[in-house]
Coordinates of N, CA and C in Angstrom, one line a residue:
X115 N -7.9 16.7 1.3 CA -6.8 16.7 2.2 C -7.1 15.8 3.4
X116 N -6.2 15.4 4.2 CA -6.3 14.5 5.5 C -7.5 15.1 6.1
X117 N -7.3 16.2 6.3 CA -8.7 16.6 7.5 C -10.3 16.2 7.1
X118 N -10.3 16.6 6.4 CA -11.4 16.4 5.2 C -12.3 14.7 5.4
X119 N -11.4 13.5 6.2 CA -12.3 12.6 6.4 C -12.7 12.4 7.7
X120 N -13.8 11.7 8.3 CA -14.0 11.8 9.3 C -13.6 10.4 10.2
X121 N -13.6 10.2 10.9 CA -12.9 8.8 11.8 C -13.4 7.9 11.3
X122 N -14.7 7.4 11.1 CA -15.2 6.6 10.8 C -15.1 5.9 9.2
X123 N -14.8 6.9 8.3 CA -14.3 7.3 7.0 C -13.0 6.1 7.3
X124 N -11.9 7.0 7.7 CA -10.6 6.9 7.7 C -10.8 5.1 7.8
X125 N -11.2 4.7 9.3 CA -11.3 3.5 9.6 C -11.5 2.3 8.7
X126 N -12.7 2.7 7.8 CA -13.1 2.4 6.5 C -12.6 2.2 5.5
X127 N -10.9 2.5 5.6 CA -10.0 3.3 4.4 C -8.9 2.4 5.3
X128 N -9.0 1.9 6.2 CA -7.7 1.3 6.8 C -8.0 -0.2 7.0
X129 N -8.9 -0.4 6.9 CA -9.3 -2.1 6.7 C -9.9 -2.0 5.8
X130 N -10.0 -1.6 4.4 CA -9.9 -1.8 2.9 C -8.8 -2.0 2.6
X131 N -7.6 -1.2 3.2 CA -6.2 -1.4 2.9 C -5.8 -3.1 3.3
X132 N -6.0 -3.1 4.4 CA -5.8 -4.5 5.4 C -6.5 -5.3 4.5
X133 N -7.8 -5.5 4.1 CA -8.4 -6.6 3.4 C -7.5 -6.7 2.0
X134 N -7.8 -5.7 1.1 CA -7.0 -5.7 0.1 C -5.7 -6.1 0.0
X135 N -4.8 -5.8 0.6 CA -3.2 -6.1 0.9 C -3.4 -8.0 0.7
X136 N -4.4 -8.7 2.0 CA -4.2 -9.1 2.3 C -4.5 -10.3 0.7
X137 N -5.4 -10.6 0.1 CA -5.9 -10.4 -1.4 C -4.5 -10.7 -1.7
X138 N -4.2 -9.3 -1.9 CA -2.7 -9.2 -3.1 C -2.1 -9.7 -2.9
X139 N -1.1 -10.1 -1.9 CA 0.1 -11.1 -1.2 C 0.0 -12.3 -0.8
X140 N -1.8 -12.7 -0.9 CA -2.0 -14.0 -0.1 C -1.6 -14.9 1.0
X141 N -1.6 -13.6 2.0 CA -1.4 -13.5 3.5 C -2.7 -14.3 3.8
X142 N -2.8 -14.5 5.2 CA -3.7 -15.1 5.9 C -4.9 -14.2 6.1
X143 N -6.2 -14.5 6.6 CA -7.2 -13.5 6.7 C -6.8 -12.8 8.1
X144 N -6.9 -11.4 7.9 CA -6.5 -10.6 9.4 C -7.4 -11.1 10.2
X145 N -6.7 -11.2 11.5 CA -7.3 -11.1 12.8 C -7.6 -9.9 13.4
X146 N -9.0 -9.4 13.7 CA -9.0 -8.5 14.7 C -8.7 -8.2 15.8
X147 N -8.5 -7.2 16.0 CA -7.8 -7.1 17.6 C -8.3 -5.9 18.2
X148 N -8.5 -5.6 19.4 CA -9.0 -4.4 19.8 C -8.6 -2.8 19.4
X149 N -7.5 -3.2 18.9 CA -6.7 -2.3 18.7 C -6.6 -1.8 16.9
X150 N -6.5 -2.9 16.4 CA -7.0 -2.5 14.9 C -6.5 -4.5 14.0
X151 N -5.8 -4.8 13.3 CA -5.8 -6.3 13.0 C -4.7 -6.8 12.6
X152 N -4.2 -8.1 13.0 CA -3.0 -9.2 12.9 C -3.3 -9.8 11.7
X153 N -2.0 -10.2 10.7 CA -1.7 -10.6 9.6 C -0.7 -11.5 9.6
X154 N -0.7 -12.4 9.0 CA 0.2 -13.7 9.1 C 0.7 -13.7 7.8
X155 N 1.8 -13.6 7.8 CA 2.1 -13.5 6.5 C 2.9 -14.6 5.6
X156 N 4.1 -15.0 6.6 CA 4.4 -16.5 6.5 C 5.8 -16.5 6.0
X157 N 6.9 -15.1 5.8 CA 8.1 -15.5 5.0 C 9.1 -15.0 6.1
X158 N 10.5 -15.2 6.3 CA 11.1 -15.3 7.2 C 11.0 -13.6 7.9
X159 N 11.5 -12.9 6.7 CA 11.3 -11.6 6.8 C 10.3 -10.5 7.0
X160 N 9.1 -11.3 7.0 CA 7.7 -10.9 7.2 C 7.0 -11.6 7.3
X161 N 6.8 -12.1 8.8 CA 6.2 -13.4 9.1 C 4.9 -13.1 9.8
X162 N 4.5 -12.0 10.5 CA 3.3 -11.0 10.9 C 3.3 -9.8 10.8
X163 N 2.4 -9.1 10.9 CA 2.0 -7.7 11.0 C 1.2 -7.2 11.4
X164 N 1.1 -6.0 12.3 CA 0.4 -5.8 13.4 C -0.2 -4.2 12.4
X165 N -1.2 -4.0 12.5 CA -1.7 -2.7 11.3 C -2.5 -1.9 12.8
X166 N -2.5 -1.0 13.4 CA -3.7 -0.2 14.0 C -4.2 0.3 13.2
X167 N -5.5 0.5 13.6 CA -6.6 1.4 12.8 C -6.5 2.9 12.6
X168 N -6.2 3.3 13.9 CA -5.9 4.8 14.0 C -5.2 5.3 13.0
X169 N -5.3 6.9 13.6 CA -4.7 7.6 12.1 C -4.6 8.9 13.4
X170 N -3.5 9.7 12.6 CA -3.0 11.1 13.2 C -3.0 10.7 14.6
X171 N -4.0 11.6 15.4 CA -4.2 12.1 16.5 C -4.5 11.3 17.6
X172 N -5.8 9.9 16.5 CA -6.2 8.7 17.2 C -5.0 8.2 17.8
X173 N -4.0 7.7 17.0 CA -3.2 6.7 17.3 C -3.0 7.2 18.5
X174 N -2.9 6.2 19.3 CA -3.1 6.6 21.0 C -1.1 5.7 21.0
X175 N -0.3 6.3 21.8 CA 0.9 6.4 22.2 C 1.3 5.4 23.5
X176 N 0.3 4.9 23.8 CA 0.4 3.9 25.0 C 0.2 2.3 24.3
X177 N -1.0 2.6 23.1 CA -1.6 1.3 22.6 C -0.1 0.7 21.5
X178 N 0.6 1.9 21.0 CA 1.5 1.6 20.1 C 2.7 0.9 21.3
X179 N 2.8 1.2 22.2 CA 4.1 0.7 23.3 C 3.6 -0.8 23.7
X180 N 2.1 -1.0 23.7 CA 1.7 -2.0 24.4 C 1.9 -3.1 23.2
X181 N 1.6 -2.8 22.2 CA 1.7 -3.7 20.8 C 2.7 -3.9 20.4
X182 N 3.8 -3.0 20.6 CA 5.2 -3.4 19.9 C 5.8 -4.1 21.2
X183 N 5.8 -3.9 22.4 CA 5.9 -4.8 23.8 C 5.9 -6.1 23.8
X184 N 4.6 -6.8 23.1 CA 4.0 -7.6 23.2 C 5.1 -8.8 21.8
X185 N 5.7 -8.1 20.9 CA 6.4 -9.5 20.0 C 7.7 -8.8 21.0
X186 N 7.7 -10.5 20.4 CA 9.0 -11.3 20.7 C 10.1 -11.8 19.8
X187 N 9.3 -12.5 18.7 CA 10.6 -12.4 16.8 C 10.4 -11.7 16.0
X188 N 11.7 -12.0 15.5 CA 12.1 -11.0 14.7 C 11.2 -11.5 13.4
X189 N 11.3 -10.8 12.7 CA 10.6 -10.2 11.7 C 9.4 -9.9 11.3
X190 N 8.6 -9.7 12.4 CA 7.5 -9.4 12.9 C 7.1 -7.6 12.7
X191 N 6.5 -7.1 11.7 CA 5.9 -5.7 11.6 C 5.3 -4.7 12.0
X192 N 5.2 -3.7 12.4 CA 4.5 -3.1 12.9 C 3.9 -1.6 11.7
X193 N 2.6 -1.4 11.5 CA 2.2 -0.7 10.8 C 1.3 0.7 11.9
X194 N 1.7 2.2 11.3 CA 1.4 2.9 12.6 C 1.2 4.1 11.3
X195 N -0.6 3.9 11.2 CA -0.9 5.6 10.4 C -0.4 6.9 11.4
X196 N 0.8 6.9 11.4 CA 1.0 8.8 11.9 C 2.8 9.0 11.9
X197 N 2.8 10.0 12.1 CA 4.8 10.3 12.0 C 5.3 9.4 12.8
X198 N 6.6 9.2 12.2 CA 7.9 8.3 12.6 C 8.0 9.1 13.8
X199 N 7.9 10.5 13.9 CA 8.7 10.9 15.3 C 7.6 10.7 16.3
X200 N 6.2 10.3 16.2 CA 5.5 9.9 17.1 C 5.5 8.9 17.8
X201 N 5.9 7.8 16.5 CA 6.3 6.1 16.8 C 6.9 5.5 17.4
X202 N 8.3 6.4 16.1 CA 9.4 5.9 17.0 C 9.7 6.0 18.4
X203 N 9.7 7.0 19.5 CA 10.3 7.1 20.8 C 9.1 6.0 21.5
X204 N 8.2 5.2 20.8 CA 7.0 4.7 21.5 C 7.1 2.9 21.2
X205 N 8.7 2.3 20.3 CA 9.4 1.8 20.7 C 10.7 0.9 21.2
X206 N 10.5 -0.1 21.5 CA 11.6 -0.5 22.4 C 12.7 -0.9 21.8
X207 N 13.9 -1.6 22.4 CA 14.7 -2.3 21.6 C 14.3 -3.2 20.6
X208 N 15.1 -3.4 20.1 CA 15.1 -4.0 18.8 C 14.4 -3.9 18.0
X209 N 13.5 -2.9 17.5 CA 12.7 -2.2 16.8 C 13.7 -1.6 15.7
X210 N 13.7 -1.8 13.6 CA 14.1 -1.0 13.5 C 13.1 0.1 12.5
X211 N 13.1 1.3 12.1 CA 12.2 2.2 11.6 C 12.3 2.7 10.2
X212 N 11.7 2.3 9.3 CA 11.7 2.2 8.1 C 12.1 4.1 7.6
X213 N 13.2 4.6 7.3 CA 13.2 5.9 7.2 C 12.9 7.0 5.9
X214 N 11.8 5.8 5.1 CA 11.2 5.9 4.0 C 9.7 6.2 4.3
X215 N 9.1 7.3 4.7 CA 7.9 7.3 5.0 C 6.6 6.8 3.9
X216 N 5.8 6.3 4.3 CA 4.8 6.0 3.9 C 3.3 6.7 3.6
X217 N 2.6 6.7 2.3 CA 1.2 7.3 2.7 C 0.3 6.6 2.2
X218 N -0.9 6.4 3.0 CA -2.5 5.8 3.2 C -2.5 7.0 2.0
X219 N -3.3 6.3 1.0 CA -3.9 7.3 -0.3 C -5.3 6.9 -0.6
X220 N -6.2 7.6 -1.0 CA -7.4 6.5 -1.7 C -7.8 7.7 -2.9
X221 N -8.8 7.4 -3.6 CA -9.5 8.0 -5.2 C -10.5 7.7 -5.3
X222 N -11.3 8.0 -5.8 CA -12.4 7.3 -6.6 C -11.9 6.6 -7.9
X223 N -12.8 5.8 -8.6 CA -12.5 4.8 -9.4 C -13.2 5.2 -10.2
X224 N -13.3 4.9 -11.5 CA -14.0 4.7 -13.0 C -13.0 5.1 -13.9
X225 N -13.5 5.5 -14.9 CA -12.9 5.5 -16.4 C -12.2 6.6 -16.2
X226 N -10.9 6.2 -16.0 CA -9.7 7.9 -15.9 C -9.9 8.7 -17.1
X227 N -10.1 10.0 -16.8 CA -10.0 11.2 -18.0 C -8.7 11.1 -18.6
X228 N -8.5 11.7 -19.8 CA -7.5 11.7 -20.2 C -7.1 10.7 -21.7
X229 N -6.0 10.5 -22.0 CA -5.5 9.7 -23.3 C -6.3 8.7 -23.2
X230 N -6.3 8.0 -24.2 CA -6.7 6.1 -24.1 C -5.1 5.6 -23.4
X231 N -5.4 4.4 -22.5 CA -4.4 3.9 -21.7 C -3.9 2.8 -23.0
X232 N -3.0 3.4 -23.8 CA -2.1 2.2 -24.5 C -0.7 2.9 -24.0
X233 N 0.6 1.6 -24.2 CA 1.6 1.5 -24.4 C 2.2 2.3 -25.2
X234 N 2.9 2.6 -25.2 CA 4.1 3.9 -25.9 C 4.8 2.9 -27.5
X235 N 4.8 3.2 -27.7 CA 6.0 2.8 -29.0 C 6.6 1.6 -29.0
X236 N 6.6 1.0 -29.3 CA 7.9 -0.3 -28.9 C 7.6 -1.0 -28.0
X237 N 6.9 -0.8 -26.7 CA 6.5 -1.3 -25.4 C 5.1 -2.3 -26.0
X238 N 5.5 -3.3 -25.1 CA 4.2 -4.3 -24.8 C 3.5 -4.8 -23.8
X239 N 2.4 -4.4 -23.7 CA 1.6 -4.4 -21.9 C 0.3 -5.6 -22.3
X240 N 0.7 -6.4 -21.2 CA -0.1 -7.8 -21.4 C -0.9 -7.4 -20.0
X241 N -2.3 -7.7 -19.8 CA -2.9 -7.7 -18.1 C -3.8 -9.0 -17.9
X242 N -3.8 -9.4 -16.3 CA -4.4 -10.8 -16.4 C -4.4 -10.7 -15.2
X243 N -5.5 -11.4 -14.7 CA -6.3 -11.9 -13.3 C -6.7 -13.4 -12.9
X244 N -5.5 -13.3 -11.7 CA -6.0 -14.4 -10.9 C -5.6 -14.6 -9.7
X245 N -6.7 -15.7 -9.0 CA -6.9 -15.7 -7.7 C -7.3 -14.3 -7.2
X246 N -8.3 -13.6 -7.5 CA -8.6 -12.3 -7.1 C -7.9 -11.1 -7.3
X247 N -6.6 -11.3 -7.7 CA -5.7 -10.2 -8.1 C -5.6 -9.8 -9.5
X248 N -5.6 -8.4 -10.2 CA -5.4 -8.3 -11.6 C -4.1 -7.3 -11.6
X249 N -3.6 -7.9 -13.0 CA -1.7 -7.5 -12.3 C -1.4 -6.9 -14.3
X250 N -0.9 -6.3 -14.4 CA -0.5 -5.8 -15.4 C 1.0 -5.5 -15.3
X251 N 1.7 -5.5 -17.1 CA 3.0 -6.1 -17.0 C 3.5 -5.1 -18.2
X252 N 4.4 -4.6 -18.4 CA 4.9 -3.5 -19.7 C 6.5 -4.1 -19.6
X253 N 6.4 -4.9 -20.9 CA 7.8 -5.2 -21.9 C 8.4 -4.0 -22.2
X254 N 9.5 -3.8 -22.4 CA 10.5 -2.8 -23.1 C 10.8 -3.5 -24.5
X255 N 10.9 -2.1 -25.5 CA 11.2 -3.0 -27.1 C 11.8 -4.2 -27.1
X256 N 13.0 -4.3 -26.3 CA 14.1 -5.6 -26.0 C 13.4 -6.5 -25.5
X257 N 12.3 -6.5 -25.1 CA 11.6 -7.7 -24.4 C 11.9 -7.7 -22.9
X258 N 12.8 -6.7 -22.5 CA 13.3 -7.0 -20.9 C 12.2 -5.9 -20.1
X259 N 12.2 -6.5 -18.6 CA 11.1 -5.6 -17.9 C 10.9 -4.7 -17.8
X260 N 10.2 -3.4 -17.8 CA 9.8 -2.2 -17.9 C 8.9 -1.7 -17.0
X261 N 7.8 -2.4 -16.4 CA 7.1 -1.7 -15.2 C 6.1 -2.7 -15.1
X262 N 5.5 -3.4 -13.7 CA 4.4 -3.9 -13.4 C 3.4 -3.0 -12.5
X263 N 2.6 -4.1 -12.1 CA 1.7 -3.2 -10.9 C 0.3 -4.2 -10.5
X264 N -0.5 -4.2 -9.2 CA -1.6 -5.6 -9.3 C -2.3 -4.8 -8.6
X265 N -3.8 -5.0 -8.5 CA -4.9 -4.4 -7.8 C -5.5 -5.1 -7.4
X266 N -6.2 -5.8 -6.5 CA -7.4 -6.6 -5.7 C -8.4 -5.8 -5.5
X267 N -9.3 -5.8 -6.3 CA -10.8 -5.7 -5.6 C -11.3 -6.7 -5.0
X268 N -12.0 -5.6 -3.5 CA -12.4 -6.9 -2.4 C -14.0 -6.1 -2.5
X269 N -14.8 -6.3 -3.4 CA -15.9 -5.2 -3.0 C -16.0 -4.2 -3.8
X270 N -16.6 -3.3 -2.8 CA -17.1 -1.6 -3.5 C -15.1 -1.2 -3.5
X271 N -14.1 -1.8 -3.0 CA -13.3 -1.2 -2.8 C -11.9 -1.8 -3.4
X272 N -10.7 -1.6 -4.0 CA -9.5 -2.5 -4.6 C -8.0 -1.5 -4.1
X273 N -7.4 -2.3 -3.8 CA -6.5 -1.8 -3.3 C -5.2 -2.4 -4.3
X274 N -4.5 -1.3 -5.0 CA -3.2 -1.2 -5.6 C -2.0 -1.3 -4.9
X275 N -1.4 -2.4 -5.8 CA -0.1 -3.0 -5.0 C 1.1 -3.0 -5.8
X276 N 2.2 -2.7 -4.9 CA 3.5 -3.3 -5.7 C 3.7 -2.4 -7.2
X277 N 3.5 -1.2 -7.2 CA 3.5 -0.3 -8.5 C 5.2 -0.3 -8.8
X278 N 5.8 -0.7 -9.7 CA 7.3 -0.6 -10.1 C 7.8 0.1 -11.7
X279 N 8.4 0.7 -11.6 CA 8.9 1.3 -12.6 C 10.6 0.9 -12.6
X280 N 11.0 0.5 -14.0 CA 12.4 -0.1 -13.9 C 12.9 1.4 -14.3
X281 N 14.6 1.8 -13.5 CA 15.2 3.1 -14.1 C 15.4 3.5 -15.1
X282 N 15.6 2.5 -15.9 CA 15.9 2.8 -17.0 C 14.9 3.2 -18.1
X283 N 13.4 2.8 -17.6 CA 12.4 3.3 -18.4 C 11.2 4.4 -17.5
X284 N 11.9 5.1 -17.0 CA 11.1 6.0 -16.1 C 11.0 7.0 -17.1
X285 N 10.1 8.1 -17.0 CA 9.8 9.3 -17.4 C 9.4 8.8 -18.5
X286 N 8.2 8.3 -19.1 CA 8.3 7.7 -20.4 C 6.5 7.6 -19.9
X287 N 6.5 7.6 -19.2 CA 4.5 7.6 -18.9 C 4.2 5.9 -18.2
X288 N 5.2 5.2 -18.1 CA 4.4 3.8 -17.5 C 3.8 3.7 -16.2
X289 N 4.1 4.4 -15.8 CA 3.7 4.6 -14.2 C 2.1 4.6 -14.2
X290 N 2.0 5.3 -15.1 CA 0.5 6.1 -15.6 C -0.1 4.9 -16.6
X291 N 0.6 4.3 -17.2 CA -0.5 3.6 -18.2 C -0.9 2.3 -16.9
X292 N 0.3 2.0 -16.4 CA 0.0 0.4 -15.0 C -1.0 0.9 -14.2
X293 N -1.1 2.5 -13.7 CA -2.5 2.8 -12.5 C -3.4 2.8 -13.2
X294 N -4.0 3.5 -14.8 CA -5.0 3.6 -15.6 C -5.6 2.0 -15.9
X295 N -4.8 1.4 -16.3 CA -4.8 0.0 -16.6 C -5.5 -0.3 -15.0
X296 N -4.7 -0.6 -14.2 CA -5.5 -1.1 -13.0 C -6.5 -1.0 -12.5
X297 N -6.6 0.7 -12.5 CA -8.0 1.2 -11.8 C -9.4 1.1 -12.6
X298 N -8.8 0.9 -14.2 CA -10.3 0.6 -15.0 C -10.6 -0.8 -14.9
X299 N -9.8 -1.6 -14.7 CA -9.8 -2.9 -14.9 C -10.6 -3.3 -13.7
X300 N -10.0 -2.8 -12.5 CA -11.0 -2.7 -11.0 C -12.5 -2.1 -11.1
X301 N -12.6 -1.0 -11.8 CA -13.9 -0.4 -11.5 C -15.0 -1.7 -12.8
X302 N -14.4 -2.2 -13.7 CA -15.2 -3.0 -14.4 C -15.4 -3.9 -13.6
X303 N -14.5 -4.2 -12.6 CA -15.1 -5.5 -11.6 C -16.0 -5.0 -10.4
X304 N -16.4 -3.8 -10.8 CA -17.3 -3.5 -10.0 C -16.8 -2.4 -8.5
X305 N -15.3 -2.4 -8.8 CA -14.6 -1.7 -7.2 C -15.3 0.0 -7.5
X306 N -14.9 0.6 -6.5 CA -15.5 2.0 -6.6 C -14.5 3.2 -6.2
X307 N -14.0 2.3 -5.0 CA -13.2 3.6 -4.3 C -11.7 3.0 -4.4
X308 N -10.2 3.7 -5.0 CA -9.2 3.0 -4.6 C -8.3 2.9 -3.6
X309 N -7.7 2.6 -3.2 CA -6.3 2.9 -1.9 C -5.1 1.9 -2.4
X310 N -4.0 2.6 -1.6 CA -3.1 2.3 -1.6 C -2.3 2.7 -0.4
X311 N -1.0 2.4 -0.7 CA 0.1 2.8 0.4 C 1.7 3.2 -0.9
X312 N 1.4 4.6 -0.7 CA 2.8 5.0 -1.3 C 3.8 5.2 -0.7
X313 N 4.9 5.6 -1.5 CA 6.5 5.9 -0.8 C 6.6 7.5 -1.8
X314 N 7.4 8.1 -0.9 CA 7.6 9.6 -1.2 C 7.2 9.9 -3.1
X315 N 8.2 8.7 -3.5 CA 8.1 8.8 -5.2 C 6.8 8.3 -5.6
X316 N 6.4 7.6 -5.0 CA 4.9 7.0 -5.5 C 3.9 8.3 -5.7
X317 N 4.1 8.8 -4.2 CA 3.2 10.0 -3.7 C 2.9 10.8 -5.0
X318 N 3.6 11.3 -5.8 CA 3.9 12.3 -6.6 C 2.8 11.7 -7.7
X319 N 3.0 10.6 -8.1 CA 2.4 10.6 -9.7 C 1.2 9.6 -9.3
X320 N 0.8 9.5 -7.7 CA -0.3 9.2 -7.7 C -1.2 10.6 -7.5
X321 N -0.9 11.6 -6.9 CA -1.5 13.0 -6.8 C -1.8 13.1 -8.2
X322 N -0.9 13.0 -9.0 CA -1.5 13.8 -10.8 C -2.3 12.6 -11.0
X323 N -2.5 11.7 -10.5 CA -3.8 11.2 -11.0 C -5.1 11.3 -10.4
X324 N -4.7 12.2 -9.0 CA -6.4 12.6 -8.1 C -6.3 11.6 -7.5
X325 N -5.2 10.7 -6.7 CA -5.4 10.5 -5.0 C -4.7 11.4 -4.6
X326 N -5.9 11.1 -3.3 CA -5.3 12.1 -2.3 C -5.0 11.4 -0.8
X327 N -4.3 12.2 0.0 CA -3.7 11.2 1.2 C -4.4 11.4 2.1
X328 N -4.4 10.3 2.4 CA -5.4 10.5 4.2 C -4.3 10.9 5.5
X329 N -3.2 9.8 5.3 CA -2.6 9.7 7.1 C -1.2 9.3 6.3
X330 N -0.1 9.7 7.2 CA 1.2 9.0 6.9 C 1.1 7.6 7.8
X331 N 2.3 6.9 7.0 CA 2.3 5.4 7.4 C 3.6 5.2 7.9
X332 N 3.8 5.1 8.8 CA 4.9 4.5 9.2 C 5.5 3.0 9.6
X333 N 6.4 2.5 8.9 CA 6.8 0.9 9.4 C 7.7 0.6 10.0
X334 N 7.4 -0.1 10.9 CA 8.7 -0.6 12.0 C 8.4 -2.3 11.8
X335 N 9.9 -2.8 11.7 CA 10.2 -4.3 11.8 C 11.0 -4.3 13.1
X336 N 10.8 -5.5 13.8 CA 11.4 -6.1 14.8 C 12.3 -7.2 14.4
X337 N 13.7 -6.9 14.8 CA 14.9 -7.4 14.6 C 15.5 -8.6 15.6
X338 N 14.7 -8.2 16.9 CA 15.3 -9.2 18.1 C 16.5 -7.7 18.8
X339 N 16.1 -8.6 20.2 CA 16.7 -7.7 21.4 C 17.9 -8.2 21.6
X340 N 19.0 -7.6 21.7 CA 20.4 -8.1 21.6 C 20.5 -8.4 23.3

């Protein structure tokens, strides 16, 4: 459970996320900041991102006013491990607040218990690595898309990205064969410990695989001050 790690832990778990992320998307190398680290991301819609380190209790409520204060354009991010209702009133105009909460997750890594990780019936799963990232891909019998997903190992540590399941092929196990697939694929590159960042639905069928959550994530984008 969240309590269960200690600050120093956590911190450890939040710039693995930040390094890894940054790996997967081929963002700029974060900048530190006293506060936790700046990300350049480069697309109209997400052009920086501001990540504190803190989590729960840490996140200090003055540092979060002083950071979101401080941009000026729009599409500029703000990432804040703890509740929306902590965040949000902390800030200002033109802020708007993602009302899809987020969670910091991590696991350990090695050979998942359970079935051998193949494809279901009809389905075709191709996996392949490059520029640091290993990305796995599941065909539907028709050949049309059915579910991806990519992992960066930066280290003892790899961070899962971008997990998708198409509607129309949910409940069928791919969810489960794209994390098995990733996280063995990572631990043979040597990663040890995983993380990620889920959304409510993610939460769910990452738990049946044994992550567990550290801190909620909250996102706020900046839109510009009318």
């Amino acid at each position: 459970m969240c309590h269960t790690y200690t600050g120093a832990i956590v911190d450890g778990i939040v710039r693995a996320w930040v390094d890894g992320w940054v790996v997967s998307r081929g963002a700029a190398p974060p900048v530190v900041e006293p506060w936790g680290c700046t990300i350049d991301n480069g697309t109209a819609a997400h052009v920086t991102r501001h990540v504190l380190s803190g989590t729960h209790d840490d996140v200090e409520e003055e540092t979060v006013r002083k950071v979101a204060g401080a941009v000026t354009g729009a599409g500029v991010w703000l990432k804040v491990f703890a509740d929306a209702s902590r965040v949000a009133p902390c800030l200002g105009e033109g802020w708007w607040v993602d009302p899809e909460p987020g969670w910091l997750m991590t696991a350990p890594l090695g050979t998942p218990e359970g079935p051998a990780v193949t494809a279901p019936e009809g389905y075709r799963r191709r996996t392949w690595a490059r520029g640091g990232v290993i990305r796995t891909m599941v065909a539907a019998p028709d050949g049309s898309w059915a579910a991806r997903g990519q992992i960066a190992p930066t280290g003892r540590t790899a961070v899962v990205d971008q997990i998708e399941t198409s509607a129309s092929h949910r409940r069928r196990g791919l969810g489960t064969l794209v994390m098995r697939t990733l996280t063995r694929a990572a631990f043979e590159e040597g990663a040890e410990v995983g993380v990620l960042s889920g959304t409510p639905e993610g939460r769910a069928l990452y738990a049946s695989l044994g992550w567990t959550t550290v801190a909620p994530l909250t996102s706020a984008r900046f839109d510009g001050r009318q």
